[in-house]
Amino acid sequence: MRSSFRAVWLGIKASYWFIPSLLTLAAFLLALGMIHLDRSGVSESLLSSGWFERSRPEGARAQLTVIASAMIAVSSTVFAITIAAVAYASGNYGPRLLTNFMNDRGNQISLGVFIATFAYNLTVLRVVRSAEEVVSGAGRPPGSTEAFVPQLSMLVSAGTVAVAVIVLVYFLHHIPASIRIDAVLGDIGRRLVGDIEKRFPKEGGATEPEERISGEPVNATGIGYIQIVDFEELDEIARKERLAIALRVRTGDFIHPHLPVVEVKGEVSGDLRERILDCFSLGESRTPTQDLEFLIDELVEIALRALSPGINDPFTAITSMHWMGAALAKLADRDLIEGPEQEDYDTHRIQPLADDFGHFVRRSFGAVRSSVATNPLAARMCLEVLSGVAAGATSAERRSALLEEARALVAQAETELEGPALREVRARIEELERALA
C-alpha cells in the first residue's frame, strides 16, 4: 500500500500543475500577510522615511490592473510556447521523452511565477479604496470615507514585476536550450550515470549477481507497469514471517495475471500473497524511479530514430552511443550485486532481480545494433566506444561481453555494408581484438 501512496506522490511532484499551484498559493498568502501589515500600520515608518513616494488609489489600481493583465497574458503565451516545444520534442525525439519536458522544473517554475504574480496583484487590487468609496469592515467603522492603499503591498507588487521580468528572460533562453538534442541527451546521460553511481557504489569490483533464491511463486493479479517496489515493506513481511523473497521482475516490467512476480522460500498463505503484491505499485507507464533501463531505453530510442531512413542523422546517434558508453564504463568496473534502494532491506531476506553486465550491454548497444550496422560512420564510432569501455573493464568476462557485441555488430554490417566502408569496419574490429587479447 505504501508503494501506491509513494507512486501517487511522485506523480503529483512530477505533474505540470504542482509547482505553479504551490507558488500561486504562496503568492495569495503573501498578499494577505502584506495587507495585514499595511492595516496594522507597519508601512507608516516606510512613508515617514522621505524617500518612499506614497501611492494614490487611482495610481495603485492602474499599476495592479496592468500587472495582473500582463501576467495572465504572459502565462498563456508561456504555456503555448511550452506545448509547442513539447510537441516538437515528442515528434523528433520520441513520445517517451514527453515526460522529461513536462517535468522540466524551469518550465514549471516560470509558469508558476507568472501565475503567482497575477494572483498576488489581483488579491491586493481588491482592497484598494478611494476616499469616495464606502469602506465597511477591515477595522474601520461603517460609513468611513478614508482612502486605503496598502503601501507596503504596492512595494512588493513592484518587486514581483522585477522577478517576473527576470524569469521571462530566463524562460526565453531556457526553451530553445532545452530542446537542443545535445542538451536532451546530456540530461538523460547525466541522470543515468548518477543513478548507476548511486545504485552500484563499489568501484573497482567485478562481482556479478549471486545465485537466485528459489521457492513458491506468487503470481500477479493486476495489469500494468511496475512503477514502485516497496522493498522496506517486503523486508518487514519477510522478517516477521521468516521468509526469503526473490523478485522475478524489476521496476519497469509489464506484468499481468498468472505472471510470477516473486518466489518465496517458506510457507505462503493467501493473505500473505495479497500483502506481498500490495508492495508493487502498477501504472500505465514507466518511470525512472528505481528503473535504470528506463533511461537506457530513452537513449536507445533517440539513436534508433536518428538512424531511421526518414531522419538519417548519424551524429545524434553517435552522441547517444557516447552516453551509453559512459554508462557502461561506470558499470564495467563496479560490483553489480546491489538492487535499488538497498539501504531499506536485508539482501539475505529480499533479493531483487539483479542484472549482469551482459544484460546492460544487450539492452544498450545490442538494441541499436541493427540500425548502427547500416551506417559506416555510426558503426565505426560504436566499435570505438566499445573499445573505450573495454579498456576500463575489471574482468575478462566483461571484456568478453563487449567483444561479443562488437563481433555481432560487424557480422550485421557484413550484410549491410560493402566496399571501403566494410573494410574500415573490419579493420576496426581487428584493432579491438588485438587490444583485448
Short mmCIF file of C-alpha atoms in Angstrom, two decimals:
data_model
loop_
_atom_site.label_atom_id
_atom_site.label_comp_id
_atom_site.label_asym_id
_atom_site.label_seq_id
_atom_site.Cartn_x
_atom_site.Cartn_y
_atom_site.Cartn_z
CA MET A 1 0.00 0.00 0.00
CA ARG A 2 2.83 2.39 0.77
CA SER A 3 4.19 1.85 -2.72
CA SER A 4 0.88 3.11 -4.17
CA PHE A 5 0.98 6.24 -2.00
CA ARG A 6 4.58 6.83 -2.98
CA ALA A 7 3.74 6.41 -6.68
CA VAL A 8 0.89 8.91 -6.32
CA TRP A 9 3.14 11.40 -4.53
CA LEU A 10 5.87 11.05 -7.17
CA GLY A 11 3.24 11.54 -9.86
CA ILE A 12 1.99 14.70 -8.16
CA LYS A 13 5.51 16.14 -7.82
CA ALA A 14 6.21 15.37 -11.48
CA SER A 15 2.95 16.91 -12.70
CA TYR A 16 2.93 20.20 -14.56
CA TRP A 17 0.49 21.87 -12.15
CA PHE A 18 2.13 21.08 -8.79
CA ILE A 19 4.80 23.81 -8.60
CA PRO A 20 2.59 26.53 -10.20
CA SER A 21 -0.14 25.67 -7.67
CA LEU A 22 2.29 25.94 -4.75
CA LEU A 23 3.66 29.27 -5.97
CA THR A 24 0.16 30.63 -6.53
CA LEU A 25 -0.92 29.63 -3.02
CA ALA A 26 2.25 31.20 -1.59
CA ALA A 27 1.55 34.43 -3.51
CA PHE A 28 -2.03 34.53 -2.20
CA LEU A 29 -0.86 34.05 1.39
CA LEU A 30 1.87 36.65 0.88
CA ALA A 31 -0.71 39.15 -0.36
CA LEU A 32 -2.93 38.55 2.68
CA GLY A 33 0.05 38.91 5.01
CA MET A 34 1.24 42.17 3.41
CA ILE A 35 -2.28 43.63 3.52
CA HIS A 36 -2.47 42.74 7.21
CA LEU A 37 0.83 44.52 7.86
CA ASP A 38 -0.42 47.60 5.99
CA ARG A 39 -3.63 47.68 8.03
CA SER A 40 -1.57 47.27 11.22
CA GLY A 41 0.33 50.47 10.46
CA VAL A 42 3.69 48.87 9.73
CA SER A 43 4.03 50.84 6.50
CA GLU A 44 3.85 54.20 8.32
CA SER A 45 7.56 54.10 9.16
CA LEU A 46 8.28 53.48 5.48
CA LEU A 47 6.18 56.51 4.48
CA SER A 48 7.89 58.76 7.01
CA SER A 49 11.38 57.92 5.70
CA GLY A 50 11.12 60.55 3.00
CA TRP A 51 12.47 58.51 0.10
CA PHE A 52 9.32 56.48 -0.47
CA GLU A 53 6.61 58.04 -2.65
CA ARG A 54 3.09 57.33 -1.42
CA SER A 55 0.81 55.60 -3.93
CA ARG A 56 -2.62 57.10 -4.59
CA PRO A 57 -5.73 54.92 -5.10
CA GLU A 58 -6.04 55.66 -8.83
CA GLY A 59 -2.36 55.02 -9.49
CA ALA A 60 -2.35 51.88 -7.34
CA ARG A 61 -5.33 50.46 -9.19
CA ALA A 62 -3.77 51.24 -12.55
CA GLN A 63 -0.48 49.58 -11.57
CA LEU A 64 -2.11 46.45 -10.16
CA THR A 65 -4.51 46.14 -13.09
CA VAL A 66 -1.77 46.46 -15.70
CA ILE A 67 0.47 43.94 -13.91
CA ALA A 68 -2.32 41.41 -13.43
CA SER A 69 -3.47 41.71 -17.05
CA ALA A 70 0.08 41.42 -18.38
CA MET A 71 0.90 38.41 -16.22
CA ILE A 72 -2.12 36.36 -17.25
CA ALA A 73 -1.36 37.14 -20.90
CA VAL A 74 2.30 36.14 -20.44
CA SER A 75 1.19 32.95 -18.66
CA SER A 76 -0.94 31.99 -21.65
CA THR A 77 1.96 32.66 -24.01
CA VAL A 78 4.39 30.68 -21.85
CA PHE A 79 2.03 27.71 -21.76
CA ALA A 80 1.54 27.84 -25.53
CA ILE A 81 5.30 28.01 -26.15
CA THR A 82 5.86 25.08 -23.77
CA ILE A 83 3.25 22.94 -25.52
CA ALA A 84 4.81 23.76 -28.89
CA ALA A 85 8.26 22.78 -27.59
CA VAL A 86 6.86 19.57 -26.11
CA ALA A 87 5.15 18.69 -29.39
CA TYR A 88 8.38 19.34 -31.29
CA ALA A 89 10.43 17.20 -28.92
CA SER A 90 7.90 14.40 -28.89
CA GLY A 91 7.78 14.28 -32.68
CA ASN A 92 11.53 14.44 -33.21
CA TYR A 93 12.98 12.59 -30.23
CA GLY A 94 10.22 10.13 -29.33
CA PRO A 95 6.94 10.19 -27.39
CA ARG A 96 8.54 8.70 -24.27
CA LEU A 97 10.58 11.88 -23.84
CA LEU A 98 7.35 13.83 -23.39
CA THR A 99 7.58 13.15 -19.64
CA ASN A 100 11.05 14.73 -19.47
CA PHE A 101 9.82 18.03 -20.90
CA MET A 102 6.60 18.10 -18.88
CA ASN A 103 8.68 17.53 -15.72
CA ASP A 104 11.14 20.29 -16.59
CA ARG A 105 11.48 22.40 -13.46
CA GLY A 106 12.44 25.50 -15.41
CA ASN A 107 9.17 25.50 -17.35
CA GLN A 108 7.11 24.75 -14.25
CA ILE A 109 8.73 27.49 -12.16
CA SER A 110 8.41 30.03 -14.99
CA LEU A 111 4.70 29.37 -15.41
CA GLY A 112 4.26 29.35 -11.63
CA VAL A 113 5.97 32.73 -11.18
CA PHE A 114 3.74 34.42 -13.77
CA ILE A 115 0.53 32.96 -12.35
CA ALA A 116 1.65 33.74 -8.80
CA THR A 117 2.38 37.36 -9.77
CA PHE A 118 -1.10 37.60 -11.28
CA ALA A 119 -2.67 36.15 -8.11
CA TYR A 120 -0.73 38.49 -5.81
CA ASN A 121 -1.61 41.68 -7.66
CA LEU A 122 -5.25 40.68 -8.09
CA THR A 123 -5.55 39.97 -4.36
CA VAL A 124 -4.04 43.34 -3.45
CA LEU A 125 -6.20 45.13 -6.03
CA ARG A 126 -9.45 44.17 -4.30
CA VAL A 127 -8.57 46.06 -1.07
CA VAL A 128 -7.58 49.39 -2.66
CA ARG A 129 -10.19 52.01 -1.76
CA SER A 130 -10.52 55.65 -2.73
CA ALA A 131 -11.95 58.34 -0.45
CA GLU A 132 -15.26 58.34 -2.30
CA GLU A 133 -15.88 54.66 -1.66
CA VAL A 134 -17.62 53.47 1.44
CA VAL A 135 -15.49 51.01 3.37
CA SER A 136 -17.05 48.71 5.90
CA GLY A 137 -15.18 46.18 7.98
CA ALA A 138 -11.41 45.83 7.93
CA GLY A 139 -11.17 47.61 11.28
CA ARG A 140 -12.96 50.78 10.05
CA PRO A 141 -16.42 51.94 11.13
CA PRO A 142 -19.22 51.72 8.58
CA GLY A 143 -19.57 54.86 6.55
CA SER A 144 -15.89 55.78 6.76
CA THR A 145 -14.61 57.56 3.66
CA GLU A 146 -10.93 57.23 4.47
CA ALA A 147 -8.88 56.04 1.48
CA PHE A 148 -6.85 52.88 1.88
CA VAL A 149 -3.85 52.00 -0.28
CA PRO A 150 -1.62 49.20 1.04
CA GLN A 151 1.70 50.94 0.53
CA LEU A 152 3.91 48.03 1.62
CA SER A 153 1.91 45.65 -0.59
CA MET A 154 2.42 48.02 -3.53
CA LEU A 155 6.18 47.97 -2.97
CA VAL A 156 6.14 44.17 -3.04
CA SER A 157 4.00 44.34 -6.19
CA ALA A 158 6.76 46.26 -7.94
CA GLY A 159 9.21 43.62 -6.74
CA THR A 160 7.09 40.81 -8.21
CA VAL A 161 7.28 42.53 -11.60
CA ALA A 162 11.07 42.63 -11.42
CA VAL A 163 11.14 38.92 -10.57
CA ALA A 164 8.70 38.12 -13.40
CA VAL A 165 10.85 40.00 -15.94
CA ILE A 166 13.97 38.09 -14.86
CA VAL A 167 12.08 34.79 -15.11
CA LEU A 168 10.74 35.74 -18.55
CA VAL A 169 14.27 36.38 -19.83
CA TYR A 170 15.36 33.05 -18.35
CA PHE A 171 12.40 31.25 -19.93
CA LEU A 172 13.10 32.68 -23.39
CA HIS A 173 16.64 31.30 -23.13
CA HIS A 174 15.66 28.01 -21.46
CA ILE A 175 13.10 26.79 -24.00
CA PRO A 176 15.35 26.76 -27.10
CA ALA A 177 18.26 25.49 -25.00
CA SER A 178 16.22 22.64 -23.53
CA ILE A 179 15.11 21.23 -26.90
CA ARG A 180 18.63 21.06 -28.36
CA ILE A 181 19.33 17.40 -28.88
CA ASP A 182 22.76 17.62 -27.21
CA ALA A 183 21.13 19.10 -24.11
CA VAL A 184 18.42 16.43 -24.13
CA LEU A 185 20.95 13.60 -24.41
CA GLY A 186 23.22 15.21 -21.84
CA ASP A 187 20.40 15.45 -19.32
CA ILE A 188 19.42 11.80 -19.83
CA GLY A 189 23.04 10.63 -19.78
CA ARG A 190 23.98 12.50 -16.60
CA ARG A 191 20.92 11.18 -14.81
CA LEU A 192 21.76 7.64 -15.92
CA VAL A 193 25.38 7.87 -14.78
CA GLY A 194 24.26 9.38 -11.47
CA ASP A 195 21.75 6.57 -10.91
CA ILE A 196 24.43 3.97 -11.65
CA GLU A 197 26.83 5.54 -9.15
CA LYS A 198 24.09 5.61 -6.53
CA ARG A 199 22.91 2.05 -7.09
CA PHE A 200 26.35 0.45 -7.53
CA PRO A 201 28.66 2.47 -5.27
CA LYS A 202 31.52 -0.05 -5.00
CA GLU A 203 34.18 0.80 -7.59
CA GLY A 204 36.96 -1.49 -8.75
CA GLY A 205 34.89 -4.65 -8.42
CA ALA A 206 33.71 -7.26 -10.86
CA THR A 207 31.15 -9.19 -8.83
CA GLU A 208 28.13 -10.33 -10.79
CA PRO A 209 24.67 -11.10 -9.33
CA GLU A 210 24.51 -14.06 -6.98
CA GLU A 211 22.62 -17.30 -7.46
CA ARG A 212 18.88 -16.82 -7.26
CA ILE A 213 16.69 -17.94 -4.37
CA SER A 214 14.07 -20.43 -5.49
CA GLY A 215 10.72 -21.12 -3.87
CA GLU A 216 6.98 -20.96 -4.31
CA PRO A 217 5.92 -18.45 -6.99
CA VAL A 218 3.48 -15.63 -6.23
CA ASN A 219 1.66 -14.63 -9.41
CA ALA A 220 0.44 -11.18 -10.33
CA THR A 221 -3.25 -10.31 -10.17
CA GLY A 222 -3.08 -6.82 -11.69
CA ILE A 223 -2.09 -5.42 -15.07
CA GLY A 224 0.38 -2.62 -15.76
CA TYR A 225 3.95 -1.42 -15.49
CA ILE A 226 5.69 -1.76 -12.14
CA GLN A 227 6.38 1.82 -11.06
CA ILE A 228 7.50 1.43 -7.45
CA VAL A 229 8.53 -1.58 -5.37
CA ASP A 230 8.28 -1.08 -1.60
CA PHE A 231 11.40 -3.01 -0.57
CA GLU A 232 11.11 -1.86 3.03
CA GLU A 233 7.62 -3.34 3.38
CA LEU A 234 8.74 -6.56 1.69
CA ASP A 235 11.59 -6.79 4.16
CA GLU A 236 9.20 -6.35 7.09
CA ILE A 237 6.99 -9.13 5.76
CA ALA A 238 9.96 -11.43 5.24
CA ARG A 239 11.35 -10.70 8.70
CA LYS A 240 8.06 -11.25 10.55
CA GLU A 241 7.11 -14.36 8.60
CA ARG A 242 10.68 -15.72 8.46
CA LEU A 243 10.75 -15.90 4.68
CA ALA A 244 13.22 -15.28 1.87
CA ILE A 245 11.75 -13.44 -1.11
CA ALA A 246 13.34 -13.28 -4.56
CA LEU A 247 11.88 -10.88 -7.13
CA ARG A 248 11.25 -12.27 -10.60
CA VAL A 249 10.51 -8.85 -12.13
CA ARG A 250 12.19 -5.46 -11.97
CA THR A 251 10.78 -1.96 -11.80
CA GLY A 252 9.61 -1.01 -15.29
CA ASP A 253 8.48 -4.51 -16.29
CA PHE A 254 4.94 -5.05 -17.56
CA ILE A 255 3.02 -7.68 -15.61
CA HIS A 256 -0.36 -9.36 -15.97
CA PRO A 257 -2.24 -12.14 -14.17
CA HIS A 258 -0.52 -15.53 -13.84
CA LEU A 259 2.93 -13.99 -14.36
CA PRO A 260 5.31 -14.81 -11.43
CA VAL A 261 6.27 -11.66 -9.54
CA VAL A 262 8.29 -13.17 -6.70
CA GLU A 263 9.38 -16.56 -5.43
CA VAL A 264 9.07 -17.16 -1.70
CA LYS A 265 11.17 -19.60 0.27
CA GLY A 266 8.84 -20.63 3.08
CA GLU A 267 5.15 -21.15 3.73
CA VAL A 268 2.87 -18.73 1.87
CA SER A 269 -0.81 -18.20 2.77
CA GLY A 270 -3.47 -16.42 0.73
CA ASP A 271 -3.36 -13.32 2.95
CA LEU A 272 0.41 -13.20 2.67
CA ARG A 273 0.20 -13.25 -1.11
CA GLU A 274 -2.02 -10.17 -1.05
CA ARG A 275 0.36 -8.35 1.27
CA ILE A 276 3.31 -9.15 -0.98
CA LEU A 277 1.51 -7.99 -4.12
CA ASP A 278 0.49 -4.76 -2.37
CA CYS A 279 4.19 -3.86 -2.27
CA PHE A 280 4.15 -3.44 -6.07
CA SER A 281 2.60 -0.24 -7.44
CA LEU A 282 1.31 -0.54 -11.02
CA GLY A 283 0.63 2.17 -13.58
CA GLU A 284 0.06 2.79 -17.26
CA SER A 285 3.60 3.97 -17.98
CA ARG A 286 7.16 3.52 -16.78
CA THR A 287 9.01 5.99 -14.57
CA PRO A 288 12.76 6.47 -14.00
CA THR A 289 12.37 5.81 -10.26
CA GLN A 290 14.19 2.56 -9.39
CA ASP A 291 14.46 1.83 -13.15
CA LEU A 292 17.91 2.11 -14.78
CA GLU A 293 16.60 0.60 -18.01
CA PHE A 294 14.15 3.49 -18.44
CA LEU A 295 16.94 5.99 -19.14
CA ILE A 296 18.90 3.48 -21.23
CA ASP A 297 15.83 2.90 -23.37
CA GLU A 298 15.44 6.65 -23.92
CA LEU A 299 18.99 6.85 -25.29
CA VAL A 300 18.31 3.79 -27.45
CA GLU A 301 15.09 5.30 -28.80
CA ILE A 302 16.78 8.55 -29.81
CA ALA A 303 19.59 6.62 -31.54
CA LEU A 304 17.16 4.41 -33.45
CA ARG A 305 15.06 7.36 -34.61
CA ALA A 306 18.19 9.26 -35.66
CA LEU A 307 19.36 6.34 -37.81
CA SER A 308 15.96 5.73 -39.40
CA PRO A 309 15.85 6.32 -43.19
CA GLY A 310 13.48 9.25 -42.78
CA ILE A 311 15.83 11.19 -40.48
CA ASN A 312 19.32 9.79 -41.25
CA ASP A 313 21.19 11.74 -38.54
CA PRO A 314 24.18 9.59 -37.53
CA PHE A 315 25.74 12.30 -35.37
CA THR A 316 22.79 12.29 -32.97
CA ALA A 317 23.05 8.50 -32.81
CA ILE A 318 26.77 8.80 -32.09
CA THR A 319 26.08 11.20 -29.20
CA SER A 320 23.57 8.70 -27.81
CA MET A 321 26.18 5.95 -28.04
CA HIS A 322 28.73 8.15 -26.28
CA TRP A 323 26.40 8.47 -23.28
CA MET A 324 25.57 4.76 -23.39
CA GLY A 325 29.30 4.09 -23.42
CA ALA A 326 29.78 6.38 -20.40
CA ALA A 327 27.10 4.43 -18.54
CA LEU A 328 28.64 1.06 -19.48
CA ALA A 329 32.07 2.33 -18.41
CA LYS A 330 30.63 3.03 -14.97
CA LEU A 331 29.10 -0.45 -14.86
CA ALA A 332 32.25 -2.17 -16.16
CA ASP A 333 34.31 -1.51 -13.01
CA ARG A 334 31.68 -1.93 -10.31
CA ASP A 335 30.11 -4.75 -8.33
CA LEU A 336 26.66 -5.39 -9.77
CA ILE A 337 25.12 -7.15 -6.78
CA GLU A 338 23.14 -4.23 -5.36
CA GLY A 339 19.47 -3.64 -6.00
CA PRO A 340 17.56 -0.36 -5.95
CA GLU A 341 17.27 1.40 -2.58
CA GLN A 342 19.44 -1.27 -0.96
CA GLU A 343 19.54 0.55 2.38
CA ASP A 344 15.86 -0.36 3.01
CA TYR A 345 16.19 -4.15 3.22
CA ASP A 346 18.39 -7.10 4.11
CA THR A 347 19.62 -8.86 0.98
CA HIS A 348 19.52 -12.19 2.79
CA ARG A 349 15.74 -11.82 3.03
CA ILE A 350 14.96 -9.76 -0.09
CA GLN A 351 16.71 -10.48 -3.37
CA PRO A 352 15.97 -8.01 -6.20
CA LEU A 353 16.20 -9.12 -9.80
CA ALA A 354 19.79 -8.07 -10.38
CA ASP A 355 21.22 -7.99 -13.91
CA ASP A 356 24.73 -8.88 -15.01
CA PHE A 357 26.97 -6.72 -17.19
CA GLY A 358 25.97 -8.59 -20.33
CA HIS A 359 22.35 -7.60 -19.77
CA PHE A 360 23.22 -3.90 -19.87
CA VAL A 361 25.37 -4.38 -22.98
CA ARG A 362 22.49 -6.07 -24.78
CA ARG A 363 19.98 -3.52 -23.51
CA SER A 364 22.00 -0.59 -24.85
CA PHE A 365 24.31 -1.37 -27.79
CA GLY A 366 22.58 -4.63 -28.64
CA ALA A 367 19.30 -2.77 -29.06
CA VAL A 368 20.74 -0.35 -31.65
CA ARG A 369 22.99 -2.84 -33.42
CA SER A 370 20.84 -3.46 -36.50
CA SER A 371 20.45 0.27 -37.20
CA VAL A 372 24.06 1.17 -36.42
CA ALA A 373 25.28 -1.51 -38.85
CA THR A 374 23.61 0.31 -41.75
CA ASN A 375 25.75 3.44 -41.32
CA PRO A 376 29.54 3.24 -41.73
CA LEU A 377 30.26 6.26 -39.54
CA ALA A 378 27.98 5.08 -36.74
CA ALA A 379 29.38 1.53 -36.94
CA ARG A 380 32.99 2.71 -36.63
CA MET A 381 32.16 5.01 -33.73
CA CYS A 382 30.22 2.24 -32.00
CA LEU A 383 33.28 -0.01 -32.14
CA GLU A 384 35.41 2.83 -30.82
CA VAL A 385 33.04 3.39 -27.88
CA LEU A 386 33.03 -0.34 -27.06
CA SER A 387 36.81 -0.33 -27.17
CA GLY A 388 36.93 2.55 -24.70
CA VAL A 389 34.55 0.76 -22.32
CA ALA A 390 36.61 -2.43 -22.56
CA ALA A 391 39.74 -0.51 -21.55
CA GLY A 392 38.27 0.06 -18.09
CA ALA A 393 36.52 -3.29 -17.60
CA THR A 394 37.69 -5.08 -14.46
CA SER A 395 37.13 -8.69 -15.56
CA ALA A 396 37.80 -10.87 -18.59
CA GLU A 397 34.13 -11.86 -18.59
CA ARG A 398 33.02 -8.28 -19.09
CA ARG A 399 35.62 -7.64 -21.79
CA SER A 400 34.39 -10.81 -23.48
CA ALA A 401 30.80 -9.49 -23.42
CA LEU A 402 31.94 -6.27 -25.10
CA LEU A 403 33.95 -8.14 -27.70
CA GLU A 404 30.98 -10.40 -28.41
CA GLU A 405 28.78 -7.36 -29.00
CA ALA A 406 31.43 -5.83 -31.29
CA ARG A 407 31.65 -9.03 -33.34
CA ALA A 408 27.87 -9.19 -33.60
CA LEU A 409 27.87 -5.62 -34.95
CA VAL A 410 30.48 -6.49 -37.59
CA ALA A 411 28.52 -9.60 -38.56
CA GLN A 412 25.45 -7.41 -39.04
CA ALA A 413 27.49 -4.88 -41.02
CA GLU A 414 28.61 -7.65 -43.36
CA THR A 415 25.02 -7.83 -44.62
CA GLU A 416 24.51 -4.05 -44.80
CA LEU A 417 27.81 -2.52 -45.98
CA GLU A 418 30.22 -3.17 -48.77
CA GLY A 419 33.41 -1.78 -50.33
CA PRO A 420 35.72 0.56 -48.40
CA ALA A 421 33.11 1.16 -45.67
CA LEU A 422 33.03 -2.52 -44.80
CA ARG A 423 36.82 -2.80 -44.89
CA GLU A 424 37.12 0.07 -42.41
CA VAL A 425 34.71 -1.67 -40.03
CA ARG A 426 36.65 -4.94 -40.34
CA ALA A 427 39.91 -3.14 -39.63
CA ARG A 428 38.40 -1.56 -36.53
CA ILE A 429 37.27 -4.87 -35.08
CA GLU A 430 40.72 -6.32 -35.69
CA GLU A 431 42.24 -3.47 -33.67
CA LEU A 432 39.74 -4.10 -30.89
CA GLU A 433 40.52 -7.83 -30.81
CA ARG A 434 44.25 -7.15 -30.63
CA ALA A 435 43.75 -4.67 -27.81
CA LEU A 436 41.62 -7.09 -25.80
CA ALA A 437 43.95 -10.02 -26.46
#
